[in-house]
Short mmCIF file of C-alpha atoms and ligand atoms in Angstrom, two decimals:
data_model
loop_
_atom_site.label_atom_id
_atom_site.label_comp_id
_atom_site.label_asym_id
_atom_site.label_seq_id
_atom_site.Cartn_x
_atom_site.Cartn_y
_atom_site.Cartn_z
CA MET H 1237 0.00 0.00 0.00
CA ALA H 1238 1.27 3.49 -0.83
CA PRO H 1239 2.24 5.63 2.18
CA SER H 1240 -0.29 8.33 2.94
CA LEU H 1241 -0.19 11.88 4.19
CA ASN H 1242 -2.52 12.67 7.05
CA PRO H 1243 -4.62 15.85 6.94
CA THR H 1244 -2.80 17.51 9.86
CA ALA H 1245 0.61 16.98 8.24
CA LEU H 1246 -0.71 18.43 5.00
CA LEU H 1247 -2.23 21.39 6.87
CA ARG H 1248 1.21 22.12 8.35
CA LEU H 1249 2.87 21.94 4.93
CA LEU H 1250 0.24 24.14 3.33
CA GLY H 1251 0.94 27.06 5.68
CA GLN H 1252 -1.11 30.13 4.79
CA TRP H 1253 -2.42 28.77 1.52
CA ASN H 1254 -5.75 30.61 1.43
CA THR H 1255 -4.99 34.23 0.53
CA GLY H 1256 -8.37 34.97 -1.04
CA ALA H 1257 -6.68 36.19 -4.26
CA LEU H 1258 -8.10 33.30 -6.29
CA PRO H 1259 -10.89 30.77 -5.72
CA ALA H 1260 -9.96 28.54 -2.77
CA TYR H 1261 -9.81 25.35 -4.86
CA ARG H 1262 -7.24 26.98 -7.20
CA GLU H 1263 -5.10 28.18 -4.32
CA LEU H 1264 -5.23 24.78 -2.66
CA ALA H 1265 -4.27 22.98 -5.88
CA ASP H 1266 -1.47 25.48 -6.62
CA VAL H 1267 0.15 25.10 -3.22
CA VAL H 1268 -0.08 21.28 -3.26
CA ARG H 1269 1.46 21.34 -6.75
CA LEU H 1270 4.31 23.48 -5.44
CA LEU H 1271 4.89 21.14 -2.51
CA VAL H 1272 5.10 18.15 -4.87
CA MET H 1273 7.42 19.96 -7.30
CA ASP H 1274 9.60 21.06 -4.46
CA GLY H 1275 9.88 17.59 -2.96
CA ARG H 1276 8.23 18.62 0.29
CA ILE H 1277 5.42 16.16 -0.44
CA PRO H 1278 7.14 12.99 -1.69
CA LEU H 1279 6.00 11.22 -4.83
CA ASP H 1280 3.65 8.25 -4.68
CA VAL H 1281 2.04 9.36 -1.44
CA ALA H 1282 -1.73 9.14 -1.02
CA LEU H 1283 -3.26 12.51 -0.17
CA PRO H 1284 -5.92 12.66 2.57
CA SER H 1285 -9.48 11.80 1.67
CA GLU H 1286 -11.57 14.73 0.48
CA ARG H 1287 -13.80 14.58 3.52
CA ALA H 1288 -10.95 14.49 6.06
CA LEU H 1289 -9.01 17.28 4.38
CA ALA H 1290 -12.10 19.50 4.04
CA GLN H 1291 -12.76 19.04 7.75
CA THR H 1292 -9.17 19.81 8.77
CA LEU H 1293 -8.89 22.87 6.53
CA GLY H 1294 -12.35 24.14 7.46
CA VAL H 1295 -13.46 24.37 3.83
CA SER H 1296 -16.28 22.75 1.91
CA ARG H 1297 -15.79 19.31 0.46
CA THR H 1298 -16.51 20.76 -2.99
CA THR H 1299 -13.37 22.93 -2.64
CA VAL H 1300 -11.16 19.90 -1.99
CA THR H 1301 -12.89 17.88 -4.72
CA ALA H 1302 -12.25 20.67 -7.25
CA ALA H 1303 -8.63 21.10 -6.09
CA TYR H 1304 -7.96 17.36 -6.45
CA ALA H 1305 -9.65 17.33 -9.85
CA GLY H 1306 -7.35 20.18 -10.95
CA LEU H 1307 -4.29 18.32 -9.71
CA ARG H 1308 -5.38 15.17 -11.55
CA GLU H 1309 -5.93 17.12 -14.71
CA GLN H 1310 -2.47 18.67 -14.45
CA GLY H 1311 -0.90 15.26 -13.85
CA PHE H 1312 0.11 15.78 -10.20
CA LEU H 1313 -2.29 13.18 -8.82
CA THR H 1314 -3.02 9.68 -10.06
CA ALA H 1315 -6.60 8.68 -10.63
CA GLY H 1316 -6.27 6.43 -7.58
CA GLN H 1317 -9.02 4.49 -5.93
CA GLY H 1318 -11.98 6.56 -4.80
CA SER H 1319 -10.71 9.98 -3.81
CA ARG H 1320 -7.25 8.88 -2.58
CA GLY H 1321 -5.05 9.71 -5.52
CA ARG H 1322 -1.27 9.46 -5.17
CA THR H 1323 1.17 12.26 -5.89
CA CYS H 1324 3.07 12.13 -9.16
CA ILE H 1325 4.83 14.44 -11.61
CA PRO H 1326 3.45 15.03 -15.07
CA HIS H 1327 5.36 13.97 -18.14
CA ARG H 1328 4.20 16.02 -21.03
CA SER H 1329 5.47 18.32 -23.66
CA VAL H 1330 4.93 22.05 -23.56
CA PRO H 1331 1.73 23.52 -24.96
CA ALA H 1332 1.53 24.08 -28.69
CA SER H 1333 1.19 27.78 -27.94
CA MET H 1334 4.91 27.87 -27.09
CA PRO H 1335 6.59 27.29 -30.44
CA GLY H 1336 10.25 26.35 -30.23
CA LEU H 1337 9.99 25.37 -26.58
CA ALA H 1338 9.10 21.73 -27.04
CA ALA H 1339 11.11 19.60 -24.67
CA PRO H 1340 11.98 16.44 -26.59
CA GLU H 1341 11.18 14.05 -23.76
CA GLY H 1342 8.68 15.89 -21.66
CA LEU H 1343 10.05 18.21 -19.03
CA LEU H 1344 13.61 19.52 -19.16
CA ASP H 1345 14.98 18.74 -15.75
CA LEU H 1346 16.78 21.67 -14.15
CA ALA H 1347 15.98 20.49 -10.64
CA TYR H 1348 18.88 18.01 -10.70
CA ALA H 1349 22.46 19.11 -11.18
CA SER H 1350 23.89 15.86 -12.48
CA LEU H 1351 25.46 14.54 -15.66
CA PRO H 1352 25.16 11.30 -17.61
CA ALA H 1353 28.05 8.84 -17.21
CA ALA H 1354 31.32 10.16 -18.57
CA GLY H 1355 31.50 8.65 -22.04
CA GLU H 1356 32.72 5.14 -22.53
CA ALA H 1357 35.02 5.30 -19.52
CA VAL H 1358 32.47 4.17 -16.96
CA HIS H 1359 31.29 1.25 -19.08
CA ARG H 1360 34.88 0.20 -19.69
CA ALA H 1361 35.72 0.43 -16.00
CA PHE H 1362 32.85 -1.94 -15.19
CA ALA H 1363 33.99 -4.38 -17.87
CA GLU H 1364 37.52 -4.37 -16.47
CA ALA H 1365 36.23 -4.63 -12.91
CA LEU H 1366 34.50 -7.89 -13.82
CA THR H 1367 37.86 -9.40 -14.73
CA GLU H 1368 39.07 -8.70 -11.17
CA LEU H 1369 35.98 -10.10 -9.54
CA PRO H 1370 36.99 -13.81 -9.49
CA ALA H 1371 39.81 -13.02 -7.05
CA LEU H 1372 37.29 -11.62 -4.57
CA LEU H 1373 34.56 -14.23 -4.95
CA PRO H 1374 36.01 -16.64 -2.36
CA GLY H 1375 35.52 -13.93 0.29
CA PHE H 1376 32.20 -13.31 2.10
CA GLY H 1377 31.53 -10.11 0.15
CA TYR H 1378 30.81 -8.16 3.34
CA ASP H 1379 33.28 -5.37 3.86
CA ALA H 1380 31.99 -2.42 5.88
CA MET H 1381 35.17 -0.44 5.31
CA GLY H 1382 35.28 -0.93 1.56
CA VAL H 1383 37.38 -2.72 -1.04
CA THR H 1384 41.09 -2.15 -0.43
CA ALA H 1385 41.91 -1.23 -4.03
CA LEU H 1386 39.45 1.66 -3.91
CA ARG H 1387 40.54 2.88 -0.47
CA GLU H 1388 44.13 2.90 -1.72
CA ALA H 1389 43.22 4.77 -4.90
CA ILE H 1390 41.40 7.47 -2.91
CA ALA H 1391 44.20 7.72 -0.34
CA ASP H 1392 46.75 8.14 -3.13
CA LYS H 1393 44.66 10.91 -4.65
CA TYR H 1394 44.75 12.88 -1.38
CA THR H 1395 48.46 12.22 -1.00
CA ALA H 1396 49.05 13.53 -4.53
CA GLU H 1397 47.16 16.69 -3.54
CA GLY H 1398 49.58 17.24 -0.65
CA VAL H 1399 47.62 15.57 2.16
CA PRO H 1400 49.42 12.34 3.10
CA THR H 1401 46.71 9.73 3.54
CA THR H 1402 46.64 5.98 4.09
CA ALA H 1403 43.93 3.53 3.08
CA SER H 1404 43.15 3.04 6.79
CA GLN H 1405 41.83 6.64 6.86
CA ILE H 1406 39.26 5.96 4.14
CA LEU H 1407 35.81 4.43 4.55
CA ILE H 1408 33.86 3.69 1.37
CA THR H 1409 30.19 4.66 1.36
CA SER H 1410 27.25 4.60 -1.04
CA GLY H 1411 27.81 8.21 -2.04
CA ALA H 1412 28.44 11.48 -0.21
CA GLN H 1413 24.91 11.72 1.17
CA HIS H 1414 25.34 8.34 2.86
CA ALA H 1415 28.75 9.51 4.11
CA LEU H 1416 27.28 12.67 5.63
CA ASN H 1417 24.56 10.70 7.38
CA ILE H 1418 27.16 8.38 8.90
CA VAL H 1419 29.27 11.32 10.09
CA LEU H 1420 26.26 13.15 11.56
CA ARG H 1421 25.00 10.13 13.42
CA THR H 1422 28.46 9.38 14.79
CA LEU H 1423 29.70 12.82 15.78
CA ALA H 1424 26.62 15.00 16.38
CA GLY H 1425 24.04 14.41 19.09
CA LYS H 1426 20.37 15.33 18.98
CA GLN H 1427 19.85 19.05 19.50
CA ASP H 1428 23.49 19.79 18.69
CA ARG H 1429 24.06 22.78 16.44
CA VAL H 1430 25.44 22.24 12.97
CA MET H 1431 26.75 25.33 11.22
CA VAL H 1432 26.11 25.56 7.47
CA GLU H 1433 26.72 28.03 4.70
CA HIS H 1434 23.49 29.75 3.74
CA PRO H 1435 22.55 28.84 0.99
CA THR H 1436 23.73 25.25 0.94
CA TYR H 1437 23.05 21.81 -0.52
CA PRO H 1438 19.40 20.96 0.32
CA ASN H 1439 19.85 17.25 1.00
CA ALA H 1440 22.50 18.09 3.59
CA LEU H 1441 19.96 20.30 5.36
CA ASP H 1442 17.52 17.40 5.32
CA ALA H 1443 20.16 15.04 6.72
CA ILE H 1444 21.03 17.46 9.52
CA ARG H 1445 17.36 17.84 10.43
CA ALA H 1446 16.82 14.09 10.26
CA ALA H 1447 19.71 13.57 12.69
CA GLY H 1448 17.79 15.77 15.15
CA CYS H 1449 20.39 18.57 15.03
CA ARG H 1450 19.73 22.30 14.94
CA ILE H 1451 20.84 24.20 11.86
CA LEU H 1452 23.00 27.27 12.40
CA PRO H 1453 23.02 29.11 9.06
CA VAL H 1454 25.74 31.65 8.31
CA ALA H 1455 25.07 33.74 5.21
CA LEU H 1456 27.41 33.68 2.26
CA PRO H 1457 28.03 37.29 1.24
CA ALA H 1458 25.88 38.46 -1.68
CA ASP H 1459 29.05 40.00 -3.09
CA THR H 1460 31.69 37.44 -4.02
CA SER H 1461 34.72 39.27 -2.69
CA PRO H 1462 35.35 37.63 -0.38
CA ALA H 1463 33.29 34.59 -1.29
CA TRP H 1464 32.87 33.49 2.36
CA ASP H 1465 32.33 35.73 5.37
CA ILE H 1466 34.93 34.03 7.52
CA ASP H 1467 34.57 36.62 10.31
CA ALA H 1468 30.88 35.71 10.64
CA MET H 1469 31.72 32.00 10.68
CA VAL H 1470 34.46 32.45 13.26
CA ALA H 1471 32.07 34.51 15.42
CA ALA H 1472 29.29 31.90 15.07
CA MET H 1473 31.71 29.15 16.10
CA SER H 1474 33.11 30.99 19.09
CA GLN H 1475 29.72 32.25 20.34
CA GLN H 1476 27.47 29.28 19.58
CA GLN H 1477 30.01 26.46 19.69
CA PRO H 1478 28.33 24.24 17.10
CA ALA H 1479 29.29 20.58 17.42
CA MET H 1480 29.82 20.45 13.69
CA ALA H 1481 30.13 22.65 10.62
CA TYR H 1482 29.07 21.24 7.25
CA LEU H 1483 30.78 23.19 4.47
CA VAL H 1484 31.14 22.92 0.70
CA PRO H 1485 34.28 24.99 0.04
CA ASP H 1486 35.04 23.35 -3.30
CA PHE H 1487 32.64 24.67 -5.94
CA HIS H 1488 29.91 25.25 -3.46
CA ASN H 1489 26.44 24.06 -4.35
CA PRO H 1490 24.51 26.19 -5.44
CA THR H 1491 26.88 29.16 -6.02
CA GLY H 1492 29.93 27.43 -7.58
CA ARG H 1493 32.30 29.40 -5.30
CA ILE H 1494 35.72 28.19 -4.20
CA MET H 1495 37.24 29.04 -0.84
CA SER H 1496 40.78 30.43 -0.80
CA ASP H 1497 43.57 28.71 1.12
CA LEU H 1498 43.77 31.67 3.47
CA GLN H 1499 40.10 31.34 4.36
CA ARG H 1500 40.47 27.57 4.79
CA ARG H 1501 43.34 28.08 7.22
CA ARG H 1502 41.38 30.60 9.31
CA LEU H 1503 38.31 28.38 9.44
CA ALA H 1504 40.27 25.29 10.40
CA ARG H 1505 41.98 27.20 13.21
CA ALA H 1506 38.68 28.67 14.49
CA ALA H 1507 36.98 25.26 14.39
CA ALA H 1508 39.80 23.73 16.41
CA SER H 1509 39.54 26.36 19.13
CA ALA H 1510 35.71 26.16 19.27
CA GLY H 1511 35.75 22.35 19.37
CA THR H 1512 33.70 22.23 16.17
CA VAL H 1513 34.20 19.28 13.82
CA LEU H 1514 34.66 20.58 10.29
CA VAL H 1515 32.89 18.29 7.82
CA VAL H 1516 33.85 19.22 4.31
CA ASP H 1517 31.88 18.03 1.29
CA GLU H 1518 34.26 17.57 -1.65
CA THR H 1519 31.70 16.06 -4.02
CA LEU H 1520 32.23 18.83 -6.58
CA ARG H 1521 35.99 19.31 -6.10
CA GLY H 1522 36.82 17.55 -9.38
CA LEU H 1523 34.74 20.02 -11.41
CA ASN H 1524 37.39 22.72 -11.40
CA LEU H 1525 36.42 24.64 -14.52
CA ASP H 1526 38.88 27.51 -14.20
CA GLY H 1527 41.85 25.53 -12.91
CA VAL H 1528 41.90 27.33 -9.52
CA ARG H 1529 44.54 25.80 -7.25
CA THR H 1530 43.55 25.22 -3.63
CA ALA H 1531 44.56 22.60 -1.09
CA PRO H 1532 41.92 20.20 0.25
CA MET H 1533 40.59 21.45 3.59
CA SER H 1534 42.23 18.49 5.34
CA ALA H 1535 45.62 20.05 4.50
CA PHE H 1536 44.90 22.65 7.19
CA SER H 1537 43.91 20.40 10.07
CA PRO H 1538 44.16 16.65 10.74
CA ALA H 1539 40.80 16.93 12.51
CA VAL H 1540 38.88 17.73 9.31
CA VAL H 1541 36.43 15.05 8.18
CA SER H 1542 36.04 15.04 4.39
CA VAL H 1543 33.26 13.39 2.43
CA GLY H 1544 33.58 12.81 -1.29
CA SER H 1545 31.93 11.04 -4.17
CA LEU H 1546 32.25 10.00 -7.78
CA SER H 1547 28.69 11.13 -8.51
CA LYS H 1548 29.56 14.41 -10.21
CA SER H 1549 32.97 13.69 -11.69
CA HIS H 1550 32.09 10.23 -13.05
CA TRP H 1551 28.52 9.04 -12.59
CA ALA H 1552 25.93 9.14 -9.82
CA GLY H 1553 24.89 5.60 -10.78
CA LEU H 1554 28.11 4.27 -9.27
CA ARG H 1555 26.68 5.21 -5.85
CA THR H 1556 30.19 5.32 -4.52
CA GLY H 1557 31.62 7.86 -2.13
CA TRP H 1558 33.88 8.01 0.91
CA ILE H 1559 34.79 9.49 4.24
CA ARG H 1560 38.39 10.58 4.88
CA ALA H 1561 39.18 11.14 8.53
CA ASP H 1562 41.64 10.51 11.31
CA GLU H 1563 42.26 6.77 11.48
CA ALA H 1564 40.90 6.63 15.04
CA LEU H 1565 37.46 7.74 13.86
CA ILE H 1566 37.05 5.08 11.19
CA PRO H 1567 35.94 2.26 13.56
CA ARG H 1568 33.30 4.60 15.02
CA PHE H 1569 32.00 5.37 11.53
CA ILE H 1570 31.94 1.65 10.74
CA ALA H 1571 29.91 0.98 13.90
CA THR H 1572 27.33 3.57 12.76
CA ARG H 1573 27.35 2.31 9.21
CA THR H 1574 26.65 -1.28 10.05
CA VAL H 1575 23.37 -0.27 11.65
CA MET H 1576 22.26 0.97 8.22
CA ASP H 1577 24.05 -1.44 5.87
CA LEU H 1578 26.89 -3.92 5.94
CA GLY H 1579 28.97 -2.62 3.06
CA GLY H 1580 28.83 -1.51 -0.55
CA PRO H 1581 28.59 -3.61 -3.73
CA VAL H 1582 31.98 -4.93 -4.82
CA VAL H 1583 31.93 -4.48 -8.61
CA GLU H 1584 31.03 -0.80 -8.30
CA GLN H 1585 33.99 -0.30 -5.98
CA LEU H 1586 36.38 -2.08 -8.32
CA ALA H 1587 35.13 0.05 -11.21
CA ALA H 1588 35.44 3.21 -9.10
CA ALA H 1589 39.06 2.34 -8.24
CA ARG H 1590 39.86 2.01 -11.94
CA LEU H 1591 38.17 5.29 -12.73
CA ILE H 1592 40.04 7.16 -10.02
CA ARG H 1593 43.38 5.73 -11.13
CA SER H 1594 42.91 6.27 -14.83
CA PHE H 1595 40.38 8.97 -15.28
CA SER H 1596 42.21 11.95 -16.60
CA ALA H 1597 41.37 12.17 -20.31
CA PRO H 1598 37.60 11.60 -19.89
CA LEU H 1599 37.56 14.09 -17.00
CA ASP H 1600 39.30 16.66 -19.19
CA ALA H 1601 36.65 16.09 -21.84
CA ARG H 1602 33.89 16.48 -19.26
CA LEU H 1603 35.38 19.74 -17.99
CA GLU H 1604 35.67 21.06 -21.52
CA GLU H 1605 32.01 20.25 -22.17
CA LEU H 1606 30.97 21.88 -18.89
CA ARG H 1607 32.94 25.06 -19.68
CA HIS H 1608 31.14 25.22 -22.98
CA ASN H 1609 27.74 24.68 -21.30
CA ARG H 1610 28.53 27.28 -18.65
CA GLU H 1611 29.43 29.83 -21.30
CA SER H 1612 26.25 29.06 -23.24
CA LEU H 1613 24.05 29.35 -20.17
CA LEU H 1614 25.60 32.67 -19.11
CA ARG H 1615 25.16 34.03 -22.63
CA LEU H 1616 21.55 32.83 -22.83
CA LEU H 1617 20.68 34.30 -19.45
CA GLU H 1618 22.17 37.62 -20.47
CA LYS H 1619 20.23 37.56 -23.73
CA TYR H 1620 16.83 36.38 -22.52
CA LEU H 1621 16.79 37.39 -18.86
CA PRO H 1622 18.95 40.50 -18.57
CA GLU H 1623 17.09 41.58 -15.44
CA TRP H 1624 18.44 38.55 -13.53
CA GLU H 1625 21.69 39.03 -11.63
CA VAL H 1626 23.93 36.09 -12.31
CA GLU H 1627 26.91 34.92 -10.28
CA ILE H 1628 29.59 33.40 -12.48
CA PRO H 1629 30.53 30.04 -10.95
CA LYS H 1630 34.19 29.07 -10.76
CA GLY H 1631 33.31 25.40 -11.02
CA GLY H 1632 30.64 22.84 -10.20
CA LEU H 1633 27.46 22.49 -12.19
CA THR H 1634 25.17 25.39 -11.39
CA VAL H 1635 24.57 29.12 -11.68
CA TRP H 1636 22.93 30.93 -8.77
CA CYS H 1637 20.71 33.70 -10.08
CA ARG H 1638 19.09 36.60 -8.27
CA LEU H 1639 15.60 37.33 -9.59
CA PRO H 1640 14.19 40.85 -9.80
CA SER H 1641 11.42 39.97 -7.33
CA PRO H 1642 10.97 37.32 -4.63
CA CYS H 1643 9.10 34.83 -6.80
CA SER H 1644 11.32 31.75 -6.95
CA THR H 1645 8.58 29.49 -5.64
CA ALA H 1646 6.05 30.89 -8.07
CA PHE H 1647 8.58 30.22 -10.83
CA THR H 1648 8.91 26.62 -9.75
CA VAL H 1649 5.16 26.16 -9.80
CA LEU H 1650 4.78 27.75 -13.21
CA ALA H 1651 7.85 26.33 -14.93
CA PRO H 1652 6.39 22.86 -15.74
CA ASP H 1653 3.71 24.60 -17.82
CA PHE H 1654 6.58 25.82 -19.98
CA GLY H 1655 8.37 22.48 -20.09
CA VAL H 1656 10.94 22.92 -17.30
CA ARG H 1657 11.33 21.49 -13.82
CA LEU H 1658 13.21 23.60 -11.26
CA ALA H 1659 14.18 23.59 -7.59
CA ALA H 1660 12.99 26.74 -5.81
CA GLY H 1661 15.53 28.96 -4.04
CA PRO H 1662 14.10 28.28 -0.57
CA ARG H 1663 15.13 24.60 -0.89
CA PHE H 1664 18.72 25.83 -0.44
CA GLY H 1665 18.11 27.54 2.85
CA VAL H 1666 16.15 27.62 6.07
CA GLY H 1667 13.35 29.86 7.26
CA GLY H 1668 11.94 30.54 3.81
CA ALA H 1669 15.07 32.39 2.65
CA PHE H 1670 16.13 32.69 -1.01
CA GLU H 1671 12.77 33.47 -2.58
CA HIS H 1672 14.82 35.91 -4.63
CA TYR H 1673 17.07 33.16 -6.02
CA LEU H 1674 16.94 30.34 -8.51
CA ARG H 1675 19.60 27.73 -9.20
CA VAL H 1676 20.06 26.90 -12.87
CA PRO H 1677 22.31 23.94 -13.73
CA PHE H 1678 24.41 23.91 -16.88
CA THR H 1679 24.32 20.13 -17.15
CA LEU H 1680 22.25 20.12 -20.35
CA PRO H 1681 23.80 20.65 -23.78
CA PRO H 1682 23.58 24.20 -25.24
CA GLU H 1683 20.60 23.42 -27.54
CA GLN H 1684 18.52 22.22 -24.60
CA LEU H 1685 19.75 25.06 -22.43
CA GLU H 1686 18.43 27.45 -25.04
CA VAL H 1687 15.00 25.79 -24.90
CA ALA H 1688 15.09 25.90 -21.10
CA VAL H 1689 16.12 29.56 -20.86
CA ARG H 1690 13.49 30.61 -23.37
CA ALA H 1691 10.96 28.73 -21.24
CA LEU H 1692 12.21 30.62 -18.18
CA ARG H 1693 11.75 33.86 -20.11
CA ALA H 1694 8.16 32.88 -20.89
CA ALA H 1695 7.53 32.01 -17.22
CA GLN H 1696 9.06 35.33 -16.15
CA ASP H 1697 6.76 37.17 -18.58
CA LYS H 1698 3.75 35.37 -17.19
CA LEU H 1699 4.74 36.31 -13.65
CA ASP H 1700 5.50 39.91 -14.63
CA GLY H 1701 2.05 40.18 -16.14
CA SER H 1702 0.29 38.78 -13.12
CA PRO H 1703 1.13 40.24 -9.71
CA GLN H 1704 -1.85 38.27 -8.41
CA LEU H 1705 -0.21 35.02 -9.46
CA ARG H 1706 2.98 36.02 -7.61
CA ARG H 1707 1.00 36.69 -4.47
CA THR H 1708 -0.95 33.47 -4.70
CA LEU H 1709 1.96 31.14 -5.21
CA LYS H 1710 3.50 31.94 -1.88
CA PRO H 1711 6.07 29.80 -0.12
CA GLU H 1712 5.24 27.76 2.94
CA ARG H 1713 5.28 29.55 6.25
CA PRO H 1714 8.93 30.00 7.27
CA ALA H 1715 10.17 27.25 9.55
CA ALA H 1716 11.76 28.18 12.87
CA VAL H 1717 15.49 28.79 12.62
CA ALA H 1718 17.75 27.61 15.40
C1 PLP O 143 27.43 19.17 -2.43
C2 PLP O 143 26.85 17.83 -2.71
N1 PLP O 143 27.04 16.84 -1.81
C3 PLP O 143 26.53 15.61 -2.02
C4 PLP O 143 25.79 15.32 -3.13
C5 PLP O 143 25.22 13.94 -3.29
O1 PLP O 143 26.25 13.08 -3.63
P1 PLP O 143 26.05 11.51 -3.77
O2 PLP O 143 25.35 11.27 -5.07
O3 PLP O 143 27.43 10.99 -3.78
O4 PLP O 143 25.28 11.03 -2.60
C6 PLP O 143 25.57 16.31 -4.09
C7 PLP O 143 24.74 16.04 -5.25
O5 PLP O 143 24.25 16.94 -5.91
C8 PLP O 143 26.12 17.59 -3.87
O6 PLP O 143 25.94 18.59 -4.76
#
């Protein structure tokens, strides 16, 4: 049976949905649509029955019936049994009234910042990994620390970057998100504060919340010089003594910024004196588009815990990442990990080891393609959306754009009508911040980027022409900020 959302939980998510600007059924449908698009209502979840929701919201049953009918029509709710449809996302092409904006396979996905596998290299690595498999088959196949060949390859990579590392300092995980969850559950207690850059990577915020910790956001300066407000971070650490700081100094998601060595040194020193564990997410470190030279954060303190992944540099389908930490911490991470799973799949790890050891030409090709995409996206934004302020990313996969008015959520709700799926700015922050911002990935090829940006232009025009629409499509009520 599909999981279901109870009426009280939905009421909480809806916030102040009923502004009176449009008929109630339209407002209700619009806000539910936003919550689904934004991932705040998961997919394949049964919504409350019409009767129960009408009672909880204090509206007539006809209002809920009409809202659900609208959602079904727009493809956000399955037909379901009786009135209990399940949430889904529509797959359709853009309306015929938008010539030139047809997305070839339904929606263009700008909500994910991820690339297809890097050429033939990943396939080849798997084929070669299979030839190594027979040597490992006599073993049990359980290895909570990870396959030695991969741990060695990762350790050598750090050593080559000037941070001497042994395989005993590396724990292999199923990606960086898994790694972060292990670190949080090992080193942060419930109610502990975790300092983050604001904005930051949304799934990290979710992981911190899920671990029962309190988020301590420190704003990244709107101006990029300097790219991080280290004084504010040092002050937050010394005054609030967070147990942990989760940072993305290497091509920060969503801004694409890179932290200077000087700033890294200051942060590492401040964290040590505040007793804060610095957890550094290096998932995007390989996507160094401008060839900026910085040392990994662990070069500045042996206490730094780094998490990394092959998801962005190679392929997210490998589901392979790691934790690099002081050797003494590794058994504690393993103890946490084995509550969740008993190790990663072996062939993926063998393939990952090969990719790390041999992956320079395909990575160069990937970087070249990304530079080209970045240039195209910046040019298209300047051409079609000159009123947006755009921060030029030094690396990574995304451009962080400031909109002329705080309507990021409204954009996200409207965008599918124009063939594009987006993540709203507030997903990257806490307390409803970043309504003024939108993250646009440059992971699609230039032709598709052109279609996407023209669709964004059309959505912007629709919003510009309808202040009422902007008011109606409001974000959820801001959550409390610790
Ligand atoms: C900063 C950051 N960390 C972690 C992840 C997730 O990585 P993984 O696929 O290895 O779990 C992403 C994916 O977008 C990311 O941008």
